Short mmCIF file of C-alpha atoms and ligand atoms in Angstrom, two decimals:
data_model
loop_
_atom_site.label_atom_id
_atom_site.label_comp_id
_atom_site.label_asym_id
_atom_site.label_seq_id
_atom_site.Cartn_x
_atom_site.Cartn_y
_atom_site.Cartn_z
CA UNK J 1 125.17 96.46 75.37
CA UNK J 2 123.04 99.63 75.39
CA UNK J 3 119.88 100.15 77.42
CA UNK J 4 117.09 102.03 75.63
CA UNK J 5 114.50 103.85 77.75
CA UNK J 6 111.26 104.32 75.80
CA UNK J 7 109.36 107.25 77.33
CA UNK J 8 105.74 106.76 76.25
CA UNK J 9 103.84 110.02 75.61
CA UNK J 10 106.60 111.99 77.32
CA UNK J 11 104.99 115.37 76.65
CA UNK J 12 101.48 114.34 77.71
CA UNK J 13 101.92 111.83 80.55
CA UNK J 14 104.37 113.56 82.86
CA UNK J 15 102.36 114.45 85.94
CA UNK J 16 104.11 115.29 89.23
CA UNK J 17 107.57 115.05 87.70
CA UNK J 18 107.34 111.45 86.48
CA UNK J 19 110.11 112.40 84.03
CA UNK J 20 112.31 111.93 87.09
CA UNK J 21 111.91 108.19 86.53
CA UNK J 22 113.63 108.52 83.15
CA UNK J 23 116.43 110.64 84.64
CA UNK J 24 116.98 108.18 87.49
CA UNK J 25 117.40 105.19 85.15
CA UNK J 26 119.65 107.26 82.86
CA UNK J 27 121.93 108.49 85.65
CA UNK J 28 122.22 105.12 87.39
CA UNK J 29 123.33 103.60 84.09
CA UNK J 30 125.73 106.46 83.24
CA UNK J 31 127.29 106.31 86.71
CA UNK J 32 128.14 102.67 85.93
CA UNK J 33 129.37 103.34 82.41
CA UNK J 34 126.38 101.53 80.87
CA UNK J 35 125.41 103.16 77.53
CA UNK J 36 121.81 104.40 77.70
CA UNK J 37 119.55 106.15 75.21
CA UNK J 38 116.17 107.80 75.92
CA UNK J 39 113.57 107.69 73.15
CA UNK J 40 110.31 109.64 73.36
CA UNK J 41 107.38 107.68 71.85
CA UNK J 42 104.49 110.01 70.98
CA UNK J 43 100.98 109.54 69.59
CA UNK J 44 101.13 107.76 66.23
CA UNK J 45 104.76 106.72 66.71
CA UNK J 46 105.61 103.00 66.79
CA UNK J 47 107.36 101.32 69.72
CA UNK J 48 110.75 100.01 68.54
CA UNK J 49 112.18 97.48 71.04
CA UNK J 50 115.95 96.91 70.76
CA UNK J 51 116.12 93.81 72.97
CA UNK J 52 117.48 95.78 75.98
CA UNK J 53 114.69 98.14 76.94
CA UNK J 54 112.67 99.76 79.69
CA UNK J 55 109.27 101.24 78.75
CA UNK J 56 107.95 104.04 80.98
CA UNK J 57 104.36 105.28 80.97
CA UNK J 58 103.79 108.24 83.32
CA UNK J 59 100.77 109.76 84.97
CA UNK J 60 98.29 112.18 83.46
CA UNK J 61 94.99 113.95 83.86
CA UNK J 62 91.76 112.45 82.48
CA UNK J 63 92.02 114.81 79.49
CA UNK J 64 95.44 113.52 78.40
CA UNK J 65 94.38 109.93 79.00
CA UNK J 66 91.39 110.42 76.69
CA UNK J 67 93.62 111.99 74.01
CA UNK J 68 95.94 108.98 73.84
CA UNK J 69 93.50 106.11 74.53
CA UNK J 70 92.73 105.86 70.81
CA UNK J 71 96.44 105.56 70.01
CA UNK J 72 96.78 102.72 72.53
CA UNK J 73 93.72 100.90 71.21
CA UNK J 74 95.50 100.45 67.89
CA UNK J 75 98.79 98.83 66.93
CA UNK J 76 100.73 100.32 69.83
CA UNK J 77 98.57 98.50 72.39
CA UNK J 78 99.20 95.19 70.63
CA UNK J 79 102.94 95.98 70.51
CA UNK J 80 103.01 96.70 74.26
CA UNK J 81 101.08 93.51 75.08
CA UNK J 82 103.55 91.49 73.00
CA UNK J 83 106.49 93.21 74.73
CA UNK J 84 105.12 92.27 78.16
CA UNK J 85 104.37 88.66 77.11
CA UNK J 86 107.95 88.45 75.90
CA UNK J 87 109.24 89.54 79.35
CA UNK J 88 109.87 93.18 78.44
CA UNK J 89 110.37 95.63 81.34
CA UNK J 90 107.50 98.10 81.64
CA UNK J 91 106.64 100.58 84.40
CA UNK J 92 103.30 102.41 84.37
CA UNK J 93 102.57 105.15 86.89
CA UNK J 94 99.05 106.24 87.87
CA UNK J 95 97.28 107.32 84.63
CA UNK J 96 99.72 105.19 82.64
CA UNK J 97 99.15 102.28 85.05
CA UNK J 98 95.37 102.65 84.75
CA UNK J 99 95.62 102.37 80.95
CA UNK J 100 97.63 99.15 81.32
CA UNK J 101 94.40 97.51 82.55
CA UNK J 102 91.15 96.83 80.68
CA UNK J 103 89.73 100.35 81.02
CA UNK J 104 89.79 103.59 82.98
CA UNK J 105 86.32 105.07 83.63
CA UNK J 106 86.28 108.84 84.11
CA UNK J 107 84.01 110.64 86.63
CA UNK J 108 81.83 111.55 83.62
CA UNK J 109 81.28 107.85 82.92
CA UNK J 110 83.48 107.67 79.79
CA UNK J 111 85.29 104.32 79.60
CA UNK J 112 88.77 104.78 78.13
CA UNK J 113 90.00 101.44 76.74
CA UNK J 114 93.28 100.17 78.19
CA UNK J 115 95.94 97.88 76.77
CA UNK J 116 94.87 94.84 78.80
CA UNK J 117 98.36 94.04 80.13
CA UNK J 118 96.96 93.67 83.64
CA UNK J 119 93.63 92.01 84.54
CA UNK J 120 92.24 95.08 86.30
CA UNK J 121 89.93 98.03 85.72
CA UNK J 122 89.62 101.48 87.25
CA UNK J 123 86.30 103.04 88.24
CA UNK J 124 85.57 106.61 89.28
CA UNK J 125 85.14 107.70 92.86
CA UNK J 126 81.57 107.54 94.18
CA UNK J 127 79.65 110.78 94.88
CA UNK J 128 80.96 112.28 98.10
CA UNK J 129 84.25 110.36 97.91
CA UNK J 130 87.43 112.43 97.60
CA UNK J 131 90.54 111.86 95.51
CA UNK J 132 93.13 109.53 97.04
CA UNK J 133 95.98 111.91 97.86
CA UNK J 134 99.05 111.72 100.07
CA UNK J 135 102.28 109.97 100.88
CA UNK J 136 102.42 106.20 100.52
CA UNK J 137 104.57 103.42 102.00
CA UNK J 138 104.29 100.01 100.34
CA UNK J 139 105.73 96.61 101.24
CA UNK J 140 106.92 94.76 98.15
CA UNK J 141 108.22 91.19 97.87
CA UNK J 142 110.46 90.79 94.83
CA UNK J 143 112.81 87.89 94.17
CA UNK J 144 112.01 86.47 97.62
CA UNK J 145 113.13 89.67 99.32
CA UNK J 146 110.82 92.04 101.23
CA UNK J 147 111.48 95.71 100.43
CA UNK J 148 109.60 99.00 100.74
CA UNK J 149 108.68 101.77 98.32
CA UNK J 150 107.80 105.36 99.23
CA UNK J 151 105.99 107.80 96.99
CA UNK J 152 103.12 110.21 96.58
CA UNK J 153 99.68 109.46 95.19
CA UNK J 154 96.97 111.70 93.73
CA UNK J 155 94.22 109.88 91.84
CA UNK J 156 90.45 109.88 91.68
CA UNK J 157 90.23 106.46 90.08
CA UNK J 158 89.76 103.31 92.16
CA UNK J 159 91.58 100.31 90.67
CA UNK J 160 90.13 96.83 91.17
CA UNK J 161 92.43 93.84 90.60
CA UNK J 162 91.25 90.67 88.85
CA UNK J 163 93.61 87.76 88.24
CA UNK J 164 96.82 89.76 88.72
CA UNK J 165 99.34 90.15 91.55
CA UNK J 166 99.47 93.47 93.37
CA UNK J 167 102.84 95.23 93.33
CA UNK J 168 102.62 95.30 97.11
CA UNK J 169 100.74 95.90 100.33
CA UNK J 170 99.91 99.37 101.60
CA UNK J 171 101.61 100.11 104.93
CA UNK J 172 100.56 103.79 104.86
CA UNK J 173 98.33 105.62 102.41
CA UNK J 174 95.53 104.50 100.04
CA UNK J 175 96.99 102.47 97.16
CA UNK J 176 94.77 100.99 94.42
CA UNK J 177 91.43 101.90 95.95
CA UNK J 178 91.80 102.81 99.64
CA UNK J 179 89.89 99.67 100.63
CA UNK J 180 91.64 96.35 99.91
CA UNK J 181 95.16 97.25 101.06
CA UNK J 182 96.71 96.54 97.68
CA UNK J 183 98.93 98.89 95.72
CA UNK J 184 99.74 98.59 92.04
CA UNK J 185 100.04 95.44 89.98
CA UNK J 186 102.77 93.32 88.43
CA UNK J 187 103.02 90.54 85.87
CA UNK J 188 106.22 89.08 84.39
CA UNK J 189 108.49 92.16 84.13
CA UNK J 190 105.62 94.66 83.92
CA UNK J 191 104.86 96.85 86.93
CA UNK J 192 102.11 99.37 87.62
CA UNK J 193 101.87 101.73 90.57
CA UNK J 194 100.14 104.86 91.83
CA UNK J 195 103.39 106.12 93.30
CA UNK J 196 104.54 109.42 91.84
CA UNK J 197 107.23 111.34 93.53
CA UNK J 198 108.81 110.66 91.20
CA UNK J 199 109.03 107.05 92.21
CA UNK J 200 112.46 105.89 91.06
CA UNK J 201 114.77 108.59 92.47
CA UNK J 202 113.29 107.90 95.91
CA UNK J 203 113.63 104.12 95.59
CA UNK J 204 117.06 103.30 94.07
CA UNK J 205 116.72 99.57 94.77
CA UNK J 206 113.66 99.41 92.49
CA UNK J 207 115.39 101.47 89.80
CA UNK J 208 118.27 98.99 89.82
CA UNK J 209 115.80 96.08 89.74
CA UNK J 210 114.31 97.44 86.50
CA UNK J 211 117.74 98.15 84.97
CA UNK J 212 119.07 94.70 85.88
CA UNK J 213 115.91 92.98 84.57
CA UNK J 214 116.42 94.71 81.21
CA UNK J 215 120.17 94.01 81.00
CA UNK J 216 119.74 90.36 81.97
CA UNK J 217 117.47 89.82 78.98
CA UNK J 218 120.71 90.17 76.97
CA UNK J 219 123.25 88.78 79.44
CA UNK J 220 121.67 86.51 82.07
CA UNK J 221 124.70 86.74 84.35
CA UNK J 222 125.04 90.54 84.30
CA UNK J 223 125.69 92.14 87.70
CA UNK J 224 125.25 95.80 88.58
CA UNK J 225 128.14 97.50 90.34
CA UNK J 226 126.85 99.01 93.63
CA UNK J 227 126.52 102.81 93.82
CA UNK J 228 126.87 105.13 96.83
CA UNK J 229 123.15 105.60 97.62
CA UNK J 230 123.69 107.30 100.98
CA UNK J 231 121.78 110.44 99.95
CA UNK J 232 118.87 108.51 98.41
CA UNK J 233 118.66 106.23 101.44
CA UNK J 234 118.61 109.20 103.81
CA UNK J 235 115.70 110.69 101.85
CA UNK J 236 113.95 107.32 101.76
CA UNK J 237 114.32 106.65 105.50
CA UNK J 238 113.24 110.18 106.40
CA UNK J 239 109.99 109.59 104.54
CA UNK J 240 109.51 105.92 105.48
CA UNK J 241 110.18 106.54 109.21
CA UNK J 242 107.60 109.30 109.21
CA UNK J 243 105.00 107.12 107.52
CA UNK J 244 105.72 104.10 109.70
CA UNK J 245 105.01 106.40 112.64
CA UNK J 246 101.63 107.29 111.20
CA UNK J 247 102.64 110.10 108.88
CA UNK J 248 102.68 112.97 111.39
CA UNK J 249 104.71 115.84 109.97
N1 LIG F 301 93.41 110.87 85.83
C1 LIG F 301 93.64 109.70 86.67
C2 LIG F 301 92.88 109.78 88.02
O1 LIG F 301 92.54 110.85 88.44
C3 LIG F 301 95.12 109.51 86.92
C4 LIG F 301 95.75 110.68 87.69
C5 LIG F 301 97.27 110.62 87.72
O2 LIG F 301 97.93 110.15 86.79
N2 LIG F 301 97.84 111.17 88.83
O3 LIG F 301 92.67 108.76 88.66
#
């Protein structure tokens, strides 16, 4: 069984080191002897699911989002919607997350069409409002277990959820819009978040959740061998403790 990581628009949507998410999945599979392949999926290139996949869609500036919105509006968007409906594992970060909704509206008022995986939209900040920037701590409930995610956010867009679950609740930071206390979105095995960082190296439990979700689509009883995450957990706790205490440096 081989896991294929499909890196959507790898060269365009890679803000704040989101490529680290690809590397984290790759290494955590290699350390366990699980064969893994990374495939870059660019503009005009089809998505080719193998049956054991994770699709990653990183963050990007308004300019890059506009350049690829047309590509998503076509066949690729329909492919990604079908993948999600079929239980495929997808992670969108910030700009990629925004384009997993109905639309992302730029500060200039241009509405970039999204894929419509999540029932949400993103509107620009109001005059006088700043970008939502800083460290974030989020409480997530997955599989009946309460966990936390740490990361870094930097977005102007304000995301408004419709009939979709948030990924979690903001314990520190802004999240989707800095107002309703929600962060991200999730549906079936698709996840969206504003957390850069990059997200996955800082949150090994979530990385393993994505890997296991993909592997169990082939073998429902698959178990992941535990790894020594002492270093990652030290980094996580250093950040989480600081944010729980109000974020003072
Ligand atoms: N361009 C989008 C915004 O500013 C997303 C930014 C990002 O991916 N960090 O909201």
